[in-house]
PDB file of C-alpha atoms and ligand atoms in Angstrom:
ATOM      1  CA  MET A1443      65.518-168.936-143.402  1.00  0.00           C
ATOM      2  CA  MET A1444      66.671-167.911-147.169  1.00  0.00           C
ATOM      3  CA  ASP A1445      68.010-164.307-147.541  1.00  0.00           C
ATOM      4  CA  TYR A1446      65.780-163.556-150.546  1.00  0.00           C
ATOM      5  CA  GLN A1447      66.191-159.720-150.005  1.00  0.00           C
ATOM      6  CA  GLY A1448      70.138-160.101-150.421  1.00  0.00           C
ATOM      7  CA  SER A1449      69.607-162.138-153.519  1.00  0.00           C
ATOM      8  CA  LEU A1450      67.248-159.632-154.867  1.00  0.00           C
ATOM      9  CA  HIS A1451      69.762-156.792-154.041  1.00  0.00           C
ATOM     10  CA  LYS A1452      72.576-158.783-156.080  1.00  0.00           C
ATOM     11  CA  ILE A1453      70.262-159.345-158.952  1.00  0.00           C
ATOM     12  CA  ASN A1454      69.308-155.574-159.261  1.00  0.00           C
ATOM     13  CA  LYS A1455      72.903-154.889-159.088  1.00  0.00           C
ATOM     14  CA  GLN A1456      74.068-157.379-161.499  1.00  0.00           C
ATOM     15  CA  ILE A1457      71.478-157.337-164.241  1.00  0.00           C
ATOM     16  CA  SER A1458      71.532-154.254-166.801  1.00  0.00           C
ATOM     17  CA  VAL A1459      68.587-154.019-168.800  1.00  0.00           C
ATOM     18  CA  ASP A1460      70.312-152.039-171.391  1.00  0.00           C
ATOM     19  CA  ASP A1461      72.939-154.811-171.982  1.00  0.00           C
ATOM     20  CA  LEU A1462      70.482-157.489-172.915  1.00  0.00           C
ATOM     21  CA  ASN A1463      68.890-158.043-176.039  1.00  0.00           C
ATOM     22  CA  GLY A1464      65.092-158.220-177.030  1.00  0.00           C
ATOM     23  CA  LYS A1465      62.328-156.206-178.322  1.00  0.00           C
ATOM     24  CA  VAL A1466      59.034-154.520-176.892  1.00  0.00           C
ATOM     25  CA  ALA A1467      56.219-156.117-178.225  1.00  0.00           C
ATOM     26  CA  ASN A1468      54.497-154.251-180.849  1.00  0.00           C
ATOM     27  CA  TYR A1469      52.016-156.386-182.454  1.00  0.00           C
ATOM     28  CA  ILE A1470      49.659-155.223-180.077  1.00  0.00           C
ATOM     29  CA  PRO A1471      50.216-151.258-180.693  1.00  0.00           C
ATOM     30  CA  GLU A1472      49.511-150.191-177.050  1.00  0.00           C
ATOM     31  CA  LEU A1473      52.438-152.500-175.565  1.00  0.00           C
ATOM     32  CA  ALA A1474      55.044-150.605-177.705  1.00  0.00           C
ATOM     33  CA  ASN A1475      54.430-147.481-175.637  1.00  0.00           C
ATOM     34  CA  VAL A1476      55.957-149.058-172.647  1.00  0.00           C
ATOM     35  CA  PRO A1477      59.340-147.734-171.999  1.00  0.00           C
ATOM     36  CA  GLU A1478      62.049-150.594-172.693  1.00  0.00           C
ATOM     37  CA  ASP A1479      63.917-149.792-169.803  1.00  0.00           C
ATOM     38  CA  LYS A1480      61.652-150.570-167.101  1.00  0.00           C
ATOM     39  CA  PHE A1481      62.940-153.470-164.722  1.00  0.00           C
ATOM     40  CA  GLY A1482      61.352-154.807-161.506  1.00  0.00           C
ATOM     41  CA  MET A1483      61.128-157.754-159.367  1.00  0.00           C
ATOM     42  CA  TYR A1484      59.220-158.998-156.272  1.00  0.00           C
ATOM     43  CA  LEU A1485      59.257-162.255-154.376  1.00  0.00           C
ATOM     44  CA  THR A1486      56.909-163.135-151.876  1.00  0.00           C
ATOM     45  CA  ASN A1487      57.576-165.917-149.361  1.00  0.00           C
ATOM     46  CA  ILE A1488      55.528-168.364-147.976  1.00  0.00           C
ATOM     47  CA  GLU A1489      54.977-166.535-144.697  1.00  0.00           C
ATOM     48  CA  GLY A1490      53.649-163.514-146.876  1.00  0.00           C
ATOM     49  CA  GLU A1491      56.797-161.523-146.328  1.00  0.00           C
ATOM     50  CA  GLY A1492      57.829-159.726-149.538  1.00  0.00           C
ATOM     51  CA  SER A1493      60.908-157.789-150.936  1.00  0.00           C
ATOM     52  CA  GLY A1494      61.430-156.441-154.147  1.00  0.00           C
ATOM     53  CA  PHE A1495      63.379-153.791-156.279  1.00  0.00           C
ATOM     54  CA  GLY A1496      63.249-151.310-159.307  1.00  0.00           C
ATOM     55  CA  ASP A1497      59.518-150.885-160.796  1.00  0.00           C
ATOM     56  CA  CYS A1498      58.100-153.588-158.661  1.00  0.00           C
ATOM     57  CA  ASN A1499      55.093-151.507-157.968  1.00  0.00           C
ATOM     58  CA  GLU A1500      54.274-150.277-161.219  1.00  0.00           C
ATOM     59  CA  ARG A1501      51.341-152.168-163.007  1.00  0.00           C
ATOM     60  CA  PHE A1502      51.866-153.459-166.397  1.00  0.00           C
ATOM     61  CA  SER A1503      49.897-155.712-168.921  1.00  0.00           C
ATOM     62  CA  ILE A1504      50.028-159.219-167.676  1.00  0.00           C
ATOM     63  CA  GLN A1505      49.044-160.690-171.021  1.00  0.00           C
ATOM     64  CA  SER A1506      49.584-164.779-171.019  1.00  0.00           C
ATOM     65  CA  ILE A1507      50.160-164.746-167.501  1.00  0.00           C
ATOM     66  CA  SER A1508      46.424-164.479-167.298  1.00  0.00           C
ATOM     67  CA  LYS A1509      46.207-167.987-168.722  1.00  0.00           C
ATOM     68  CA  VAL A1510      46.916-169.342-165.317  1.00  0.00           C
ATOM     69  CA  PRO A1511      43.869-167.954-163.483  1.00  0.00           C
ATOM     70  CA  SER A1512      41.621-168.287-166.528  1.00  0.00           C
ATOM     71  CA  LEU A1513      42.350-172.100-166.457  1.00  0.00           C
ATOM     72  CA  THR A1514      41.858-172.019-162.357  1.00  0.00           C
ATOM     73  CA  LEU A1515      38.437-170.456-162.849  1.00  0.00           C
ATOM     74  CA  ALA A1516      37.395-172.844-165.577  1.00  0.00           C
ATOM     75  CA  LEU A1517      38.556-175.738-163.564  1.00  0.00           C
ATOM     76  CA  LEU A1518      36.438-174.353-160.621  1.00  0.00           C
ATOM     77  CA  THR A1519      33.278-173.834-162.674  1.00  0.00           C
ATOM     78  CA  GLU A1520      33.578-176.816-165.097  1.00  0.00           C
ATOM     79  CA  GLY A1521      35.698-179.228-163.716  1.00  0.00           C
ATOM     80  CA  GLU A1522      37.580-181.935-165.547  1.00  0.00           C
ATOM     81  CA  ARG A1523      35.509-181.501-168.500  1.00  0.00           C
ATOM     82  CA  VAL A1524      37.745-179.001-169.828  1.00  0.00           C
ATOM     83  CA  TRP A1525      40.313-181.683-170.592  1.00  0.00           C
ATOM     84  CA  GLU A1526      37.991-183.122-173.436  1.00  0.00           C
ATOM     85  CA  ARG A1527      38.614-179.825-175.025  1.00  0.00           C
ATOM     86  CA  VAL A1528      42.236-179.007-174.468  1.00  0.00           C
ATOM     87  CA  GLY A1529      45.368-181.009-173.889  1.00  0.00           C
ATOM     88  CA  VAL A1530      47.982-181.242-171.493  1.00  0.00           C
ATOM     89  CA  GLU A1531      51.317-181.596-173.683  1.00  0.00           C
ATOM     90  CA  PRO A1532      53.725-179.146-174.378  1.00  0.00           C
ATOM     91  CA  SER A1533      53.535-177.646-177.823  1.00  0.00           C
ATOM     92  CA  GLY A1534      57.226-177.236-178.808  1.00  0.00           C
ATOM     93  CA  ASP A1535      55.681-174.170-180.997  1.00  0.00           C
ATOM     94  CA  PRO A1536      54.934-170.707-180.800  1.00  0.00           C
ATOM     95  CA  PHE A1537      52.355-169.005-178.512  1.00  0.00           C
ATOM     96  CA  ASN A1538      50.404-168.129-181.798  1.00  0.00           C
ATOM     97  CA  SER A1539      51.065-171.156-183.792  1.00  0.00           C
ATOM     98  CA  LEU A1540      48.218-172.373-186.258  1.00  0.00           C
ATOM     99  CA  VAL A1541      49.850-175.603-187.545  1.00  0.00           C
ATOM    100  CA  GLN A1542      49.456-177.798-184.991  1.00  0.00           C
ATOM    101  CA  LEU A1543      45.795-176.882-184.607  1.00  0.00           C
ATOM    102  CA  GLU A1544      45.029-178.690-188.054  1.00  0.00           C
ATOM    103  CA  TYR A1545      46.939-181.741-187.456  1.00  0.00           C
ATOM    104  CA  GLU A1546      44.962-182.244-184.050  1.00  0.00           C
ATOM    105  CA  ASN A1547      41.888-181.331-185.377  1.00  0.00           C
ATOM    106  CA  GLY A1548      41.263-178.056-183.678  1.00  0.00           C
ATOM    107  CA  VAL A1549      41.887-179.434-180.015  1.00  0.00           C
ATOM    108  CA  PRO A1550      44.650-177.297-178.972  1.00  0.00           C
ATOM    109  CA  ARG A1551      47.928-178.827-177.173  1.00  0.00           C
ATOM    110  CA  ASN A1552      47.655-177.049-173.797  1.00  0.00           C
ATOM    111  CA  PRO A1553      45.586-174.296-171.963  1.00  0.00           C
ATOM    112  CA  PHE A1554      48.722-171.792-171.992  1.00  0.00           C
ATOM    113  CA  ILE A1555      49.120-171.561-175.597  1.00  0.00           C
ATOM    114  CA  ASN A1556      46.900-168.691-177.223  1.00  0.00           C
ATOM    115  CA  ALA A1557      44.417-171.566-178.761  1.00  0.00           C
ATOM    116  CA  GLY A1558      44.022-173.345-175.632  1.00  0.00           C
ATOM    117  CA  ALA A1559      43.256-170.068-173.643  1.00  0.00           C
ATOM    118  CA  ILE A1560      40.952-169.013-176.036  1.00  0.00           C
ATOM    119  CA  VAL A1561      39.015-172.454-175.625  1.00  0.00           C
ATOM    120  CA  ILE A1562      39.166-171.707-171.847  1.00  0.00           C
ATOM    121  CA  CYS A1563      37.663-168.184-172.398  1.00  0.00           C
ATOM    122  CA  ASP A1564      34.635-169.876-174.373  1.00  0.00           C
ATOM    123  CA  ILE A1565      33.953-172.345-171.516  1.00  0.00           C
ATOM    124  CA  LEU A1566      33.987-169.225-169.081  1.00  0.00           C
ATOM    125  CA  LEU A1567      31.399-167.833-171.312  1.00  0.00           C
ATOM    126  CA  ASN A1568      29.060-170.622-170.630  1.00  0.00           C
ATOM    127  CA  THR A1569      29.982-171.126-166.938  1.00  0.00           C
ATOM    128  CA  LEU A1570      29.993-167.273-165.725  1.00  0.00           C
ATOM    129  CA  LYS A1571      26.988-165.208-165.865  1.00  0.00           C
ATOM    130  CA  ASP A1572      28.855-161.953-166.049  1.00  0.00           C
ATOM    131  CA  PRO A1573      32.161-163.274-167.424  1.00  0.00           C
ATOM    132  CA  LYS A1574      34.442-159.818-167.195  1.00  0.00           C
ATOM    133  CA  LYS A1575      32.892-158.607-163.687  1.00  0.00           C
ATOM    134  CA  GLU A1576      33.283-162.362-162.276  1.00  0.00           C
ATOM    135  CA  TYR A1577      36.740-162.850-164.024  1.00  0.00           C
ATOM    136  CA  ARG A1578      37.615-159.373-162.511  1.00  0.00           C
ATOM    137  CA  GLU A1579      36.676-160.289-158.942  1.00  0.00           C
ATOM    138  CA  PHE A1580      38.186-163.468-159.145  1.00  0.00           C
ATOM    139  CA  ILE A1581      41.670-162.041-159.791  1.00  0.00           C
ATOM    140  CA  CYS A1582      40.970-159.551-157.265  1.00  0.00           C
ATOM    141  CA  LYS A1583      40.205-162.483-154.721  1.00  0.00           C
ATOM    142  CA  LEU A1584      43.144-164.400-155.629  1.00  0.00           C
ATOM    143  CA  SER A1585      45.437-161.447-155.012  1.00  0.00           C
ATOM    144  CA  GLY A1586      43.520-160.044-151.942  1.00  0.00           C
ATOM    145  CA  ASN A1587      43.493-156.754-153.859  1.00  0.00           C
ATOM    146  CA  SER A1588      40.040-155.155-154.942  1.00  0.00           C
ATOM    147  CA  SER A1589      41.838-152.522-157.053  1.00  0.00           C
ATOM    148  CA  ILE A1590      42.935-154.787-160.045  1.00  0.00           C
ATOM    149  CA  THR A1591      41.196-154.092-163.472  1.00  0.00           C
ATOM    150  CA  TYR A1592      41.405-154.241-167.050  1.00  0.00           C
ATOM    151  CA  ASP A1593      43.404-151.829-169.326  1.00  0.00           C
ATOM    152  CA  GLU A1594      40.930-150.857-171.732  1.00  0.00           C
ATOM    153  CA  LYS A1595      43.104-149.297-173.972  1.00  0.00           C
ATOM    154  CA  VAL A1596      45.381-152.665-173.963  1.00  0.00           C
ATOM    155  CA  ALA A1597      42.433-154.686-174.737  1.00  0.00           C
ATOM    156  CA  SER A1598      40.824-152.576-177.759  1.00  0.00           C
ATOM    157  CA  SER A1599      44.300-152.390-179.165  1.00  0.00           C
ATOM    158  CA  GLU A1600      44.654-156.101-179.515  1.00  0.00           C
ATOM    159  CA  LYS A1601      41.085-156.412-180.691  1.00  0.00           C
ATOM    160  CA  LEU A1602      42.252-153.980-183.695  1.00  0.00           C
ATOM    161  CA  THR A1603      45.130-155.894-184.616  1.00  0.00           C
ATOM    162  CA  GLY A1604      44.492-159.738-183.103  1.00  0.00           C
ATOM    163  CA  HIS A1605      44.441-161.434-186.670  1.00  0.00           C
ATOM    164  CA  HIS A1606      46.382-164.462-185.792  1.00  0.00           C
ATOM    165  CA  ASN A1607      44.221-165.059-182.836  1.00  0.00           C
ATOM    166  CA  ARG A1608      40.863-164.450-184.826  1.00  0.00           C
ATOM    167  CA  ALA A1609      42.005-166.922-187.611  1.00  0.00           C
ATOM    168  CA  MET A1610      42.947-169.586-184.840  1.00  0.00           C
ATOM    169  CA  ILE A1611      39.369-169.074-183.192  1.00  0.00           C
ATOM    170  CA  ASN A1612      37.595-169.571-186.624  1.00  0.00           C
ATOM    171  CA  PHE A1613      39.599-172.656-187.307  1.00  0.00           C
ATOM    172  CA  MET A1614      38.526-174.265-184.113  1.00  0.00           C
ATOM    173  CA  LYS A1615      34.817-173.108-184.521  1.00  0.00           C
ATOM    174  CA  GLY A1616      35.269-174.873-187.856  1.00  0.00           C
ATOM    175  CA  TYR A1617      36.143-178.140-185.811  1.00  0.00           C
ATOM    176  CA  GLY A1618      33.276-177.716-183.279  1.00  0.00           C
ATOM    177  CA  ASN A1619      35.378-176.522-180.476  1.00  0.00           C
ATOM    178  CA  ILE A1620      34.188-173.092-179.839  1.00  0.00           C
ATOM    179  CA  ASN A1621      30.686-172.753-178.667  1.00  0.00           C
ATOM    180  CA  ASN A1622      29.926-169.072-178.437  1.00  0.00           C
ATOM    181  CA  ASP A1623      30.325-166.144-181.130  1.00  0.00           C
ATOM    182  CA  VAL A1624      33.971-165.660-182.015  1.00  0.00           C
ATOM    183  CA  GLU A1625      33.894-161.887-181.458  1.00  0.00           C
ATOM    184  CA  GLU A1626      32.333-162.490-177.989  1.00  0.00           C
ATOM    185  CA  VAL A1627      35.091-164.859-177.112  1.00  0.00           C
ATOM    186  CA  LEU A1628      37.830-162.703-178.447  1.00  0.00           C
ATOM    187  CA  ASP A1629      36.529-159.509-176.592  1.00  0.00           C
ATOM    188  CA  PHE A1630      36.567-161.568-173.396  1.00  0.00           C
ATOM    189  CA  TYR A1631      40.235-163.409-174.043  1.00  0.00           C
ATOM    190  CA  PHE A1632      41.802-159.924-174.818  1.00  0.00           C
ATOM    191  CA  HIS A1633      40.290-158.345-171.836  1.00  0.00           C
ATOM    192  CA  THR A1634      41.778-161.362-169.585  1.00  0.00           C
ATOM    193  CA  CYS A1635      45.234-160.510-171.402  1.00  0.00           C
ATOM    194  CA  SER A1636      44.828-156.726-170.591  1.00  0.00           C
ATOM    195  CA  ILE A1637      44.673-157.163-166.877  1.00  0.00           C
ATOM    196  CA  ALA A1638      47.286-154.828-165.120  1.00  0.00           C
ATOM    197  CA  MET A1639      49.413-155.753-162.171  1.00  0.00           C
ATOM    198  CA  SER A1640      52.301-154.905-160.539  1.00  0.00           C
ATOM    199  CA  CYS A1641      55.039-157.592-159.684  1.00  0.00           C
ATOM    200  CA  LYS A1642      54.173-157.270-156.128  1.00  0.00           C
ATOM    201  CA  GLU A1643      50.546-158.096-156.842  1.00  0.00           C
ATOM    202  CA  LEU A1644      51.456-161.016-159.026  1.00  0.00           C
ATOM    203  CA  SER A1645      53.701-162.376-156.823  1.00  0.00           C
ATOM    204  CA  GLU A1646      50.972-162.264-154.064  1.00  0.00           C
ATOM    205  CA  MET A1647      48.144-163.884-156.257  1.00  0.00           C
ATOM    206  CA  PHE A1648      50.765-166.700-157.476  1.00  0.00           C
ATOM    207  CA  LEU A1649      51.358-167.551-153.988  1.00  0.00           C
ATOM    208  CA  LEU A1650      48.461-169.877-154.005  1.00  0.00           C
ATOM    209  CA  TYR A1651      50.276-172.047-156.261  1.00  0.00           C
ATOM    210  CA  ALA A1652      53.043-172.040-153.946  1.00  0.00           C
ATOM    211  CA  ASN A1653      50.826-173.127-151.153  1.00  0.00           C
ATOM    212  CA  HIS A1654      48.782-175.991-151.997  1.00  0.00           C
ATOM    213  CA  GLY A1655      45.963-174.285-153.563  1.00  0.00           C
ATOM    214  CA  LYS A1656      45.196-172.180-150.585  1.00  0.00           C
ATOM    215  CA  LEU A1657      45.155-168.619-150.048  1.00  0.00           C
ATOM    216  CA  LEU A1658      47.702-167.571-147.482  1.00  0.00           C
ATOM    217  CA  SER A1659      45.529-164.637-146.035  1.00  0.00           C
ATOM    218  CA  THR A1660      42.301-166.689-144.819  1.00  0.00           C
ATOM    219  CA  GLY A1661      43.482-170.503-145.466  1.00  0.00           C
ATOM    220  CA  GLU A1662      40.807-170.590-147.848  1.00  0.00           C
ATOM    221  CA  GLU A1663      41.376-173.819-150.273  1.00  0.00           C
ATOM    222  CA  ILE A1664      40.637-172.404-153.661  1.00  0.00           C
ATOM    223  CA  LEU A1665      42.133-175.571-155.758  1.00  0.00           C
ATOM    224  CA  SER A1666      42.596-179.002-154.242  1.00  0.00           C
ATOM    225  CA  ALA A1667      46.288-179.944-153.529  1.00  0.00           C
ATOM    226  CA  LYS A1668      45.888-182.359-156.718  1.00  0.00           C
ATOM    227  CA  ARG A1669      44.627-179.494-158.957  1.00  0.00           C
ATOM    228  CA  THR A1670      47.600-177.492-157.637  1.00  0.00           C
ATOM    229  CA  LYS A1671      49.724-180.088-158.705  1.00  0.00           C
ATOM    230  CA  ARG A1672      48.691-180.228-162.225  1.00  0.00           C
ATOM    231  CA  LEU A1673      48.526-176.655-162.626  1.00  0.00           C
ATOM    232  CA  ASN A1674      52.215-176.337-161.563  1.00  0.00           C
ATOM    233  CA  ALA A1675      53.043-179.328-163.749  1.00  0.00           C
ATOM    234  CA  LEU A1676      51.545-177.222-166.799  1.00  0.00           C
ATOM    235  CA  MET A1677      53.396-174.279-165.935  1.00  0.00           C
ATOM    236  CA  GLN A1678      56.627-176.337-165.850  1.00  0.00           C
ATOM    237  CA  THR A1679      55.891-177.888-169.129  1.00  0.00           C
ATOM    238  CA  CYS A1680      53.829-175.188-171.130  1.00  0.00           C
ATOM    239  CA  GLY A1681      54.398-171.846-169.462  1.00  0.00           C
ATOM    240  CA  PHE A1682      57.029-170.623-172.237  1.00  0.00           C
ATOM    241  CA  TYR A1683      55.674-172.279-175.295  1.00  0.00           C
ATOM    242  CA  ASP A1684      58.946-173.511-177.354  1.00  0.00           C
ATOM    243  CA  GLU A1685      60.982-172.250-174.879  1.00  0.00           C
ATOM    244  CA  ALA A1686      59.732-174.258-171.730  1.00  0.00           C
ATOM    245  CA  GLY A1687      62.714-176.709-171.863  1.00  0.00           C
ATOM    246  CA  GLU A1688      65.121-173.801-172.137  1.00  0.00           C
ATOM    247  CA  PHE A1689      63.339-172.126-169.079  1.00  0.00           C
ATOM    248  CA  SER A1690      63.545-175.264-167.029  1.00  0.00           C
ATOM    249  CA  PHE A1691      67.178-176.042-168.079  1.00  0.00           C
ATOM    250  CA  ARG A1692      68.038-172.147-166.914  1.00  0.00           C
ATOM    251  CA  VAL A1693      65.751-171.473-163.977  1.00  0.00           C
ATOM    252  CA  GLY A1694      64.134-174.888-162.910  1.00  0.00           C
ATOM    253  CA  LEU A1695      60.869-173.692-161.549  1.00  0.00           C
ATOM    254  CA  PRO A1696      57.273-173.722-162.802  1.00  0.00           C
ATOM    255  CA  GLY A1697      56.227-170.601-164.180  1.00  0.00           C
ATOM    256  CA  LYS A1698      54.282-168.273-166.757  1.00  0.00           C
ATOM    257  CA  SER A1699      55.303-165.363-168.950  1.00  0.00           C
ATOM    258  CA  GLY A1700      53.178-162.809-171.026  1.00  0.00           C
ATOM    259  CA  VAL A1701      54.309-160.460-173.998  1.00  0.00           C
ATOM    260  CA  GLY A1702      53.714-157.497-171.691  1.00  0.00           C
ATOM    261  CA  GLY A1703      57.371-158.632-170.247  1.00  0.00           C
ATOM    262  CA  GLY A1704      56.281-160.134-167.233  1.00  0.00           C
ATOM    263  CA  ILE A1705      57.193-163.566-165.817  1.00  0.00           C
ATOM    264  CA  VAL A1706      55.947-165.370-162.730  1.00  0.00           C
ATOM    265  CA  ALA A1707      57.775-168.391-161.234  1.00  0.00           C
ATOM    266  CA  ILE A1708      56.849-170.328-158.214  1.00  0.00           C
ATOM    267  CA  TYR A1709      58.758-172.595-155.783  1.00  0.00           C
ATOM    268  CA  PRO A1710      56.369-174.819-153.882  1.00  0.00           C
ATOM    269  CA  ASN A1711      56.171-174.419-150.150  1.00  0.00           C
ATOM    270  CA  MET A1712      58.796-171.439-150.374  1.00  0.00           C
ATOM    271  CA  TYR A1713      57.998-168.648-152.432  1.00  0.00           C
ATOM    272  CA  SER A1714      56.130-166.755-155.517  1.00  0.00           C
ATOM    273  CA  THR A1715      58.074-164.365-157.560  1.00  0.00           C
ATOM    274  CA  ALA A1716      57.361-162.101-160.633  1.00  0.00           C
ATOM    275  CA  VAL A1717      59.735-159.903-162.614  1.00  0.00           C
ATOM    276  CA  TRP A1718      58.950-157.305-165.187  1.00  0.00           C
ATOM    277  CA  SER A1719      61.278-156.424-168.233  1.00  0.00           C
ATOM    278  CA  PRO A1720      59.506-155.257-171.473  1.00  0.00           C
ATOM    279  CA  LYS A1721      62.420-156.289-173.862  1.00  0.00           C
ATOM    280  CA  LEU A1722      61.594-159.971-175.088  1.00  0.00           C
ATOM    281  CA  ASN A1723      63.253-162.484-176.884  1.00  0.00           C
ATOM    282  CA  GLU A1724      62.255-164.082-180.231  1.00  0.00           C
ATOM    283  CA  LYS A1725      60.119-166.481-178.309  1.00  0.00           C
ATOM    284  CA  GLY A1726      58.246-163.605-176.810  1.00  0.00           C
ATOM    285  CA  ASN A1727      59.733-163.998-173.350  1.00  0.00           C
ATOM    286  CA  SER A1728      61.487-161.052-171.156  1.00  0.00           C
ATOM    287  CA  THR A1729      65.291-161.627-171.489  1.00  0.00           C
ATOM    288  CA  ALA A1730      66.131-159.767-168.251  1.00  0.00           C
ATOM    289  CA  GLY A1731      63.121-161.573-166.610  1.00  0.00           C
ATOM    290  CA  ILE A1732      64.598-165.063-167.412  1.00  0.00           C
ATOM    291  CA  ALA A1733      68.095-163.847-166.548  1.00  0.00           C
ATOM    292  CA  ALA A1734      67.000-162.567-163.155  1.00  0.00           C
ATOM    293  CA  LEU A1735      65.082-165.903-162.416  1.00  0.00           C
ATOM    294  CA  GLU A1736      68.130-167.726-163.257  1.00  0.00           C
ATOM    295  CA  MET A1737      70.089-165.612-161.207  1.00  0.00           C
ATOM    296  CA  LEU A1738      67.752-166.164-158.285  1.00  0.00           C
ATOM    297  CA  THR A1739      67.909-170.150-158.505  1.00  0.00           C
ATOM    298  CA  ASP A1740      71.769-169.969-158.857  1.00  0.00           C
ATOM    299  CA  ILE A1741      72.207-167.744-155.961  1.00  0.00           C
ATOM    300  CA  THR A1742      70.019-169.414-153.613  1.00  0.00           C
ATOM    301  CA  GLY A1743      71.366-172.855-154.515  1.00  0.00           C
ATOM    302  CA  CYS A1744      67.513-174.118-154.727  1.00  0.00           C
ATOM    303  CA  SER A1745      65.432-175.033-157.651  1.00  0.00           C
ATOM    304  CA  ILE A1746      62.760-177.771-157.823  1.00  0.00           C
ATOM    305  CA  PHE A1747      65.326-180.106-159.715  1.00  0.00           C
TER     306      PHE A1747
HETATM  307  N1  LIG B2404      47.316-161.257-175.857  1.00  0.00           N
HETATM  308  C1  LIG B2404      48.393-161.785-176.391  1.00  0.00           C
HETATM  309  C2  LIG B2404      48.102-162.835-177.667  1.00  0.00           C
HETATM  310  O1  LIG B2404      46.978-163.367-177.864  1.00  0.00           O
HETATM  311  C3  LIG B2404      49.180-162.769-175.371  1.00  0.00           C
HETATM  312  C4  LIG B2404      50.174-163.687-175.991  1.00  0.00           C
HETATM  313  C5  LIG B2404      51.320-163.763-174.780  1.00  0.00           C
HETATM  314  O2  LIG B2404      51.257-163.237-173.858  1.00  0.00           O
HETATM  315  N2  LIG B2404      52.393-164.545-175.187  1.00  0.00           N
HETATM  316  O3  LIG B2404      49.169-162.505-178.639  1.00  0.00           O
END
């Protein structure tokens, strides 16, 4: 049995957020209010036992980490047809890049860049009766925690400043890849990004992806083993935008980041872990988060590679 608690203890002792570079995201004004010295990490093993340190129980904005449950819910409600509207290739471009969309006729490279997640939200607006309510309930179900909800302040803040996303969705609408009203889709997308969760809650929610698509608590199969394999493959190749290669190189696990400073990573059959530190590098990924995960796979001597 791995001593995860011991590994986390070493990470907590060795990583000092003050010594690492990075800036808190400020293009969503509400996120700029989060203190930059926050740092927490939590790991839940495949038996459901957890350990953590620091601010691991404090909720933060999960932002693009939500792109994973969004895709999961779209696969459950729309099935494989989602792949007619979004690709599965790494983008090699920033999360909010517009250029690729023009070359590729409004079909986003993958569901984990903004344009791709916006198409997924457009799909969910058609497949769900009450999208915001059902999306929240889905997150609560996956994480086994009924108190998780949207941070309305973050959602409204992004609505006011989300000009890049507004440009992308209008562009895709021009190519016929958005069915609903653009503001309705954006409102839903900004809400999915505004979900607030702690590292502990995120690691518990993502255990599903380490457990062949089954909830640990009830054994219920949410995703088939095949779909889980595909989702994990997408996290590996697309979870960090134009830093996906570097993350694989340093950490060696499938994962997903968000501009709130959170990163989740999973090790199939072993564990799910989440780390939070709001200072981001120029690619929009948490600097301390990547350092902590790199230390974890180094100390334990285990990665999927
Ligand atoms: N809500 C953010 C945006 O659309 C999410 C980006 C991210 O976390 N990388 O810009």
